Amino acid sequence: MKGLFIISGLGVLAMLAEIFKFKRALYPIVLIGILAALVANFTEFNNNMSIDQFNNMIRFDNVALAFSGVILLTAFFWFILANEYFNNETSLADHFSLVLFAITGGLMLTAYSNMTTLFLGIEILSIPLYVLAGSRKNDVRSNEAGFKYLIMGSFASAFLLFGIALIYGATGTFDIMLIRAKINTGTMPMFMYAGVVMMLVAMCFKVSAAPFHFWAPDVYEGSPTVITALMSTIVKTAAFAAFMRLFLIGFGSISDTWGMALAGIIALSLIISNVTAAAQTSVKRMLAYSSISHAAFMLMGILALNAQFSMRAILYYTLAYSIGSIASFTGLYIVSKKGDETYEAFNGLVKRNPMIALGMLISMLSLAGIPVTAGFFAKYFIFTTLIASPYKWLLIIAVLTSCVGAYYYFKIIIAMYFKKSDKHEPVEFEMSHALLLGILTVITIILGLMPDMILNMF
Amino acid sequence: MLTGFLIILPLIAALLLFFIKGEGAKKVALIFALAECGISLLAYVWYRSNPNMEALSLNCNWVESLGIKFAVGLDGISLLMVLLTTFLVPLIILSSFKTTYDKPNAFYGLILLMQSALVGVFVANDGFLFYVFWELALIPIYFICLLWGGENRARITFKFFVYTLFGSLFMLIGLIFLYNHTGLDTGIKSWAINDLYAAGRSLTEAQQTFVFWTILIAFAIKMPIFPLHTWQPDTYVTAPTPGTMLLAGIMLKMGTFGLIKWLLPMTPLALEKWGGVAMGFAVVGIIYASCIAIVQKDYKRLIAYSSIAHVGLIAAGILSANQQGVQGAVIQMMSHGINVVGLFLIADILMRHTGTRDITKLGGIRSMNGQFGVLFLIIMLGAVALPLTNGFVGEFLLINGVFKFNAWMGAFAALTIILSAVYMLRSYQAIMLGEKKLNEVVFGSLADSDKAVLIIICIAVIAIGVYPKPLNDLAEPAVKALLMNLK
Amino acid sequence: MIKLIGLVPLFPLIGFLINSFFGKKMSKGLSGTIACASVLASFIVSVLIFMEVNASQQKSTVIEIFSWINSDTLKIPFSFLVDPLSCLFLMNITGIGFLIHVYSTSYMKDDEGFSRFFTYLNLFVFFMLLLVLGSNYLIMFVGWEGVGLCSYLLIGFWFKNDAYNRAANKAFIMNRIGDLGFLLGIIMIFINFGSISFGEVFNKASSVPTSTITTIALLLLVGAMGKSAQLPLYTWLPDAMAGPTPVSALIHAATMVTAGIYMIVRSNIFYSISDAASECVAVVGAVTALFAALIGLLQTDIKKILAYSTVSQLGLMFLALGVGAYSSAVFHVTTHAFFKALLFLGAGSVIHAMGGEQDIRKMGGLKKALPITFITMLLGTLAISGVPPFAGFFSKDEILAHTYEHSQLLWVVGSIASLCTAFYMFRLMFLTFWGSFRGTHEQQHHLHESPKAMTIPLIVLAALSVFGGLLGLPEFWGAKNWMSENLDSVIIRKNPTILSHETEWTLMAIAVLVALSTIYFAYQMFIKYKVLPADKVADMKPFQRVIYNKFYVDEIYDAIIRKPLDAVSEVLSKLVDKQMIDAAVNGVGDLTLWKASIFRKLQTGHIGFYIMTMVVGVIAIMFFSLMK
Amino acid sequence: MLNQIPINYYIFLSAILFIIGAVGVMARRNAIIIFMCIELMLNAVNLLLVSFSTLHNDPSGQVFVFFIMAVAAAEVAVGLAILSTVYRNIKSIDIDLLSKLKN
Amino acid sequence: MGYSITQWLFGILSFLAIMFALMVVFTRSPINSVLYLVMTFFCIAGHYLLLNAQFLAVVHIVVYAGAIMVLFLFVIMLMNLNEETEQQKTLVTKMIAGIIGGVLLAVMVGTLKGAEQMQITQHGASQIGMVKTLGVVLFKDFLFPFEIASVLLLGAMVGAIMLGKKEIK
């Protein structure tokens, strides 16, 4: 809860900075603020005071706090990655406040316990992102990304709302726990299930699962690289926290309505994302497809409906994925300074800068799910949850597509370690980025060696 | 403790090596590999004095909430595999002394890293740990092949990688399935090998069948068993020789070892029902690969196919699930590891001295270097399983085991003794005998390092063949204990 | 002394080790001496042990050296069995082996691979001793394969010649085919008897079903056919003549090829129980004897003739085994070892004198130049032809008598085979030693009698060929058949002789008559009419051509086994492996990339399309999950 | 009672309006029209919420509508802002021209 | 059987709403579309009144017809859009869109079941649509969403401004 306030307060502060002219100081202030939020977040941990606030509009229980922690941590790393993005004189404060508002929305999504807060959270998260995606105003591709995101996001929101309305119609409440209680006690009219399915569709859109994923590659590609990193980490984590709360807690008991549909979505996502990613030439676009495939993996955790363990599995997965993703975007950011975002940009990186290549290597291995990186345990937990469910067959698809996944991640590794580059000069990079990559690499390995740290959080 | 140290030492050495620049890395790596070998011998001595010695095992928590432990220990079979690994790695390092590799520190570091993972695979007593080491072993070898390999390596090594990964993921599913069935009465899930055994045996036949095939596919790819073998010849040919040696000499044994320790005792019902089918593939593979080996021109490729044939027999023996079959498999794993390293070294020596491995272009080398001819001959005889060489003991037990399982399978599997003679003798004749064909090449005396390795291998070939008792004494009770689980 | 049985194989092994490590550095004389001495030492120990066994009541003793392979119930010690049979073979091997070693020191004098030769030869003796000493089937198998290896090494001794190398490969591989049968037989024995030690197995034999015994016996027979060059696995033996002549004498005539007979005699209980199996042995033996003898009739290479003769004689021994006359077979093995070794060494002496020439068409009139060789060879020829009172007469007669008892048809076949034997052997003698010299002038100039190291073994062997028959005088003469008495303890079930003495006398008379008349016929043909073998195949009559070409067996094998195997392998390698299995694997990858290119096109970039797919997705999900 | 209206009617009315909006999004190229169609969809939802609110006699449904309105306003504001940057660059608001990002 | 005035009104408003909505989609001219949309909104406001949500109806008119639609009109005029510049999708696309819409409708009709027995009872004394009731609910139960909505609006504002302003050179 405090984290939420601190972050939204920081957003407002950023706006004031424009007026009171302390834009230069903003960057450190924000970093410190996020750390403060992170600390505040953890002080609330295992602290019952934080439960049930504002008439149960929002509920920062341990699950929510854990996911908030992931978001805040990722945000911290993201700000380090994005330091150059905040050099733009014109919109410096705007950028800060937009990102911070988006994070506020993300934090809400981890903790909502009412349809209102869910909806508002999604919008608070999305609207700044529409803007950020289109923030390179003179670049048509950026415009297009923002525009596509906006249209499709609003369209999906309409479905979400229609679903909420139908559920409200059947239960007479927006409170998730009450809805859950109503579902468990009585028979529900058919249209409520339609509402659940519509919400499923909308949430699947937010996490970019096929066939609602089409926006993701285009938007990821068109947006500035750092914004893409933001979207594929924080936004994804938040969306998953929301998805999980809604479907594991809210609609867990009627999973036979949406289970099969979700399984189909997962299967389709796995196949389409991995297969399409294999044919990409742009790394950024590949990472977009890869994020779809990871989303499908996380959805498997939800599908397994093994409430306690699913949540841990998803928490771990989001963390591992966010870390790996930020790291790979950092690598991409470093090598693509000259604008080349294809695999060729990575050619011969090991000769030009072995440490960055090593960091990239570990993050790629993590994304591909090779032990003993965090990504491996993430996949492992998902497998463990799913294997006890009736949807075992998904594992077969998961395995097959993971192999395809290895193909495109290893394309980068092969490019870095094997391909010859025509450039020989060392890569230019900022110290902070190298440091970031190093820290993320270490975290990836530590998470891989000691997954208990995260699992025992709640 | 000691076992844990066996895993850690090469790891530390590998990390250390990354800081040593230049050719000195070779020697450092060799020293560490020898130290490792010494420690494994110490483990052997301790084990013989008391197999249940606490100092040999290590059991500490890793991921407590999931019942994952860092549990390592030795039984007869794993001790043999560890000895094989620690015996071969110094030889492999020594055999590469005459070749200059770009960035030697990384090269040898990766070899030691690989050794660490391999030892881990063999000593793991925890299903999860086993899987982790299993996958970890893949990374260094992938890089060894990718960075120092031959023509077209990116594609070939990647195929190898994905193929293996594909299998491993299936194995992971199978293992998780087993894990989920542990502790049904206590409620505490565990990855401990004995719990997995118990879980496996408590399953119905259909469930066991699922586990059997998912896990088998990983092992079958790693070994490889026909028809999942096509990654192997290309990879063996493309990899740098030390990589090929690691792959064929040790890594291949991961599959057979896994089959013995991680599959046989888990699924007795499925084994009864499907063991024959799986064995059918293995046996077909023996004949198939042998036939292909007959017409290979590239000597390295020929050995690669012969390796498929040999390992097919090993797999068939294991699947027969009787004492002779499994014990034979263990012995043959040792022998094959030693022989194949020798053969690949020979291929490498040929390449270095003559610039080609094409057996149709070679010839008459024996008249130029008789010593090489004799060493080659002895190793080749080990490969064709002549009695009193190491190949025979294992092969006899294996055929015995398979024959016991099914006489026709046994008879077909035994065709290997004819076919292996055909391709081995033919290739030996083509390379070594007759008149010399490459006139410009003078095949001088061998380098000291090569000679040392070949001689050590030859001694091992004969010593194991004449007096396999030390191996048998380790393998026999271990296999017996393992097979008790099937009843 | 029996406890020291280990020494017997140990001496040759030491000889082998010394020669293999230091052979190159030693002088040829020293190297040869060490080799000879090691075999001689073995021989002496063998004789001592033989005498001890003969004297003692306990006929068979098992000495365990160390435990070799242990696997549950399968316990295979590395242990030796000393009994009359093994002792007999021990003496045979070491005795003749020693003579041939001595002979070789001179024969191979000028060869650069001198020490290598003795290395192999010692190794061979070692393995051969293992073969006969082993107290269980697997040790026998060790020796069995070991001698195969040495045979391979020695056939390809001159490894620069690719034809020789091919012959070596052929020998090894053909032997391996037999070995496969043997090995499977051993495994079946283990599975059915729970042990592979001779003692235990033979004790249990009567409690195992006959059908199983038959299978085992047939599998063992396959092994024996390979090693003893029986139809259809005999073709390697004639080719094996590529090796140096002493090798042919030792390995491919006197010792190794009789291993099959040894093995069957050892396992005689199986064949006694299974009539079907013994019938097979007899038929294989008879057919081989006749077949090889026929081929021998028209060969022109002196060593090839002897080789086919060996095959034929081995066939005769198999015939004896098949009809249950085990001691007769062993008897013939012994006498055959004497005279065939003699003949080969004699042939070696001739070849030595002729400077390497082996074609009898190029020889002639050598008896003056090589008197000792001539006389000893003549004695050997008389022995093999079955002329009394030479060794061959007794052993062959015993076999034929037993055969007659068993089946008259087989007797006829056997008799024809020995008739042919007499003919081609005398053809060889007449063409080589009589008449005028047909070689080059240079060769004629070079002709010389061989040195003493070569002639002394010849003389010793000639003496043995002459007097060897004493070992097994026919019982109906009232004499003691030492051979059969000696082997009494080894042969578990004996067939009593049922023939009347008159019949036996008649048969003997017929045999002698046939042999003598054949010799006379040959004399008429080659001395009187000076018939010379045709130089060119084209000059031959069709049936001659078929025989000259050895019934085209090699070509047939080539066509039905080797070429198809190569062709199938090519197909497997190029088509099945690359085009099918690997292509399928790669196909999965390519298919993925191909699908990827299609999926990529789905990403059209048009929002309208995206929205439509979304709505279609909604429809599909609502339809499938709600409208059940 | 005759002045009762079955809730079903409202559900279907909303659904029809919603679908008309959706069809509009699919069938038009003008970005502004598309925004308008999305507004139409949101209004359909509003209508549904209000009718359910009346059904349950519960004001929270109507309160939710306020939030939807707020969001709709915000979305339109941002949407039109983005649209104006698009227009600035390509001088058109035809969505089919915005398909540079693909594959 | 007669219909009550409420039911008549419901029927007429529904028909008009659907009509105008269809016109929004099918009219070529953007300006006309806007106007039809405004009409639709008015119809919907009528429904609100029928449903006893008077305050909401007013707010609806003010926000949608008054603010949002004016914004649309403003932009349309700014960009000088009219019938001539209007690009049309191909007929096939439109047909497909129509078909998909039809199928979606069919599916919805098939799935939105279970409300057949539910009737809206017009409580003459119903207070839920009153400003006071709504105010209490909004500022008590929905306090947090209300406050946090400010973040949303701030974000939208900042975003719109950022996109609109010129780069500092």
mmCIF file of C-alpha atoms in Angstrom, chain B residues 145-266:
data_model
loop_
_atom_site.group_PDB
_atom_site.id
_atom_site.type_symbol
_atom_site.label_atom_id
_atom_site.label_comp_id
_atom_site.label_asym_id
_atom_site.label_seq_id
_atom_site.Cartn_x
_atom_site.Cartn_y
_atom_site.Cartn_z
ATOM 1 C CA CYS B 145 31.774 -27.892 -30.497
ATOM 2 C CA LEU B 146 30.512 -24.505 -31.552
ATOM 3 C CA LEU B 147 33.687 -22.570 -30.989
ATOM 4 C CA TRP B 148 36.368 -25.024 -31.912
ATOM 5 C CA GLY B 149 34.504 -27.367 -34.222
ATOM 6 C CA GLY B 150 34.846 -27.985 -37.913
ATOM 7 C CA GLU B 151 32.883 -27.147 -40.969
ATOM 8 C CA ASN B 152 29.221 -26.221 -40.758
ATOM 9 C CA ARG B 153 29.381 -26.421 -37.012
ATOM 10 C CA ALA B 154 26.786 -23.864 -36.075
ATOM 11 C CA ARG B 155 24.035 -25.844 -37.698
ATOM 12 C CA ILE B 156 25.221 -29.260 -36.628
ATOM 13 C CA THR B 157 25.940 -28.432 -33.029
ATOM 14 C CA PHE B 158 22.670 -26.660 -32.750
ATOM 15 C CA LYS B 159 20.864 -29.715 -34.041
ATOM 16 C CA PHE B 160 22.678 -31.722 -31.442
ATOM 17 C CA PHE B 161 21.746 -29.277 -28.768
ATOM 18 C CA VAL B 162 18.087 -29.071 -29.604
ATOM 19 C CA TYR B 163 17.783 -32.780 -30.130
ATOM 20 C CA THR B 164 19.234 -33.443 -26.713
ATOM 21 C CA LEU B 165 17.227 -30.687 -25.108
ATOM 22 C CA PHE B 166 14.105 -32.132 -26.627
ATOM 23 C CA GLY B 167 14.796 -35.444 -24.965
ATOM 24 C CA SER B 168 15.772 -33.916 -21.648
ATOM 25 C CA LEU B 169 12.589 -31.939 -21.376
ATOM 26 C CA PHE B 170 10.613 -35.114 -21.820
ATOM 27 C CA MET B 171 12.675 -36.677 -19.130
ATOM 28 C CA LEU B 172 11.951 -33.724 -16.905
ATOM 29 C CA ILE B 173 8.256 -34.299 -17.419
ATOM 30 C CA GLY B 174 8.613 -37.957 -16.590
ATOM 31 C CA LEU B 175 10.624 -37.198 -13.479
ATOM 32 C CA ILE B 176 8.194 -34.566 -12.314
ATOM 33 C CA PHE B 177 5.397 -37.016 -12.832
ATOM 34 C CA LEU B 178 7.188 -39.444 -10.572
ATOM 35 C CA TYR B 179 7.939 -36.728 -8.067
ATOM 36 C CA ASN B 180 4.280 -35.857 -7.906
ATOM 37 C CA HIS B 181 3.559 -39.401 -6.867
ATOM 38 C CA THR B 182 6.045 -39.462 -4.050
ATOM 39 C CA GLY B 183 4.951 -39.197 -0.489
ATOM 40 C CA LEU B 184 1.361 -40.134 -1.181
ATOM 41 C CA ASP B 185 1.048 -41.496 2.320
ATOM 42 C CA THR B 186 3.277 -39.064 4.166
ATOM 43 C CA GLY B 187 2.362 -36.000 2.169
ATOM 44 C CA ILE B 188 6.009 -34.987 1.929
ATOM 45 C CA LYS B 189 7.205 -34.942 -1.628
ATOM 46 C CA SER B 190 10.763 -35.877 -2.272
ATOM 47 C CA TRP B 191 13.225 -36.116 -5.090
ATOM 48 C CA ALA B 192 15.348 -38.723 -3.357
ATOM 49 C CA ILE B 193 16.101 -41.559 -5.685
ATOM 50 C CA ASN B 194 14.640 -44.202 -3.437
ATOM 51 C CA ASP B 195 11.439 -42.287 -3.060
ATOM 52 C CA LEU B 196 11.218 -41.955 -6.806
ATOM 53 C CA TYR B 197 11.738 -45.690 -7.125
ATOM 54 C CA ALA B 198 8.950 -46.308 -4.675
ATOM 55 C CA ALA B 199 6.724 -43.807 -6.427
ATOM 56 C CA GLY B 200 7.395 -45.409 -9.767
ATOM 57 C CA ARG B 201 6.524 -48.822 -8.515
ATOM 58 C CA SER B 202 3.294 -47.605 -7.020
ATOM 59 C CA LEU B 203 2.042 -46.425 -10.397
ATOM 60 C CA THR B 204 -0.356 -48.300 -12.599
ATOM 61 C CA GLU B 205 0.899 -49.884 -15.757
ATOM 62 C CA ALA B 206 -0.406 -47.090 -17.960
ATOM 63 C CA GLN B 207 1.277 -44.453 -15.812
ATOM 64 C CA GLN B 208 4.477 -46.394 -15.767
ATOM 65 C CA THR B 209 4.327 -46.621 -19.514
ATOM 66 C CA PHE B 210 4.098 -42.853 -19.695
ATOM 67 C CA VAL B 211 7.067 -42.434 -17.405
ATOM 68 C CA PHE B 212 9.001 -45.125 -19.179
ATOM 69 C CA TRP B 213 8.748 -43.575 -22.595
ATOM 70 C CA THR B 214 9.207 -39.978 -21.548
ATOM 71 C CA ILE B 215 12.371 -40.786 -19.672
ATOM 72 C CA LEU B 216 13.599 -43.298 -22.180
ATOM 73 C CA ILE B 217 13.445 -40.786 -24.989
ATOM 74 C CA ALA B 218 16.019 -38.593 -23.284
ATOM 75 C CA PHE B 219 18.377 -41.453 -22.750
ATOM 76 C CA ALA B 220 17.749 -42.847 -26.190
ATOM 77 C CA ILE B 221 18.694 -39.558 -27.777
ATOM 78 C CA LYS B 222 21.768 -39.131 -25.672
ATOM 79 C CA MET B 223 23.117 -42.591 -26.371
ATOM 80 C CA PRO B 224 21.824 -42.539 -29.198
ATOM 81 C CA ILE B 225 19.509 -45.367 -30.108
ATOM 82 C CA PHE B 226 18.204 -45.859 -33.609
ATOM 83 C CA PRO B 227 16.269 -44.025 -35.057
ATOM 84 C CA LEU B 228 17.112 -41.033 -32.890
ATOM 85 C CA HIS B 229 20.767 -41.112 -33.789
ATOM 86 C CA THR B 230 21.153 -38.792 -36.718
ATOM 87 C CA TRP B 231 22.581 -35.918 -34.746
ATOM 88 C CA GLN B 232 25.425 -38.053 -33.617
ATOM 89 C CA PRO B 233 27.664 -38.799 -36.630
ATOM 90 C CA ASP B 234 27.609 -35.200 -37.779
ATOM 91 C CA THR B 235 28.351 -33.903 -34.335
ATOM 92 C CA TYR B 236 31.152 -36.349 -33.748
ATOM 93 C CA VAL B 237 32.726 -35.457 -37.040
ATOM 94 C CA THR B 238 32.364 -31.739 -36.562
ATOM 95 C CA ALA B 239 33.430 -31.477 -32.949
ATOM 96 C CA PRO B 240 37.095 -30.911 -32.161
ATOM 97 C CA THR B 241 38.675 -34.192 -31.173
ATOM 98 C CA PRO B 242 38.637 -33.600 -27.402
ATOM 99 C CA GLY B 243 34.976 -32.723 -27.757
ATOM 100 C CA THR B 244 34.278 -35.869 -29.694
ATOM 101 C CA MET B 245 36.085 -37.855 -27.061
ATOM 102 C CA LEU B 246 34.047 -36.285 -24.316
ATOM 103 C CA LEU B 247 30.871 -36.899 -26.250
ATOM 104 C CA ALA B 248 31.537 -40.471 -27.156
ATOM 105 C CA GLY B 249 33.697 -41.499 -24.270
ATOM 106 C CA ILE B 250 31.749 -40.114 -21.375
ATOM 107 C CA MET B 251 28.685 -38.178 -22.328
ATOM 108 C CA LEU B 252 27.164 -41.079 -24.166
ATOM 109 C CA LYS B 253 27.426 -43.025 -20.928
ATOM 110 C CA MET B 254 25.136 -40.536 -19.299
ATOM 111 C CA GLY B 255 22.362 -42.075 -21.329
ATOM 112 C CA THR B 256 23.187 -45.645 -20.521
ATOM 113 C CA PHE B 257 23.909 -44.806 -16.923
ATOM 114 C CA GLY B 258 20.603 -43.021 -16.680
ATOM 115 C CA LEU B 259 18.866 -45.984 -18.174
ATOM 116 C CA ILE B 260 20.341 -48.243 -15.540
ATOM 117 C CA LYS B 261 19.916 -46.091 -12.523
ATOM 118 C CA TRP B 262 17.064 -43.765 -13.334
ATOM 119 C CA LEU B 263 14.734 -45.832 -15.406
ATOM 120 C CA LEU B 264 15.099 -49.550 -14.841
ATOM 121 C CA PRO B 265 14.088 -49.640 -11.190
ATOM 122 C CA MET B 266 11.309 -47.102 -11.574
#
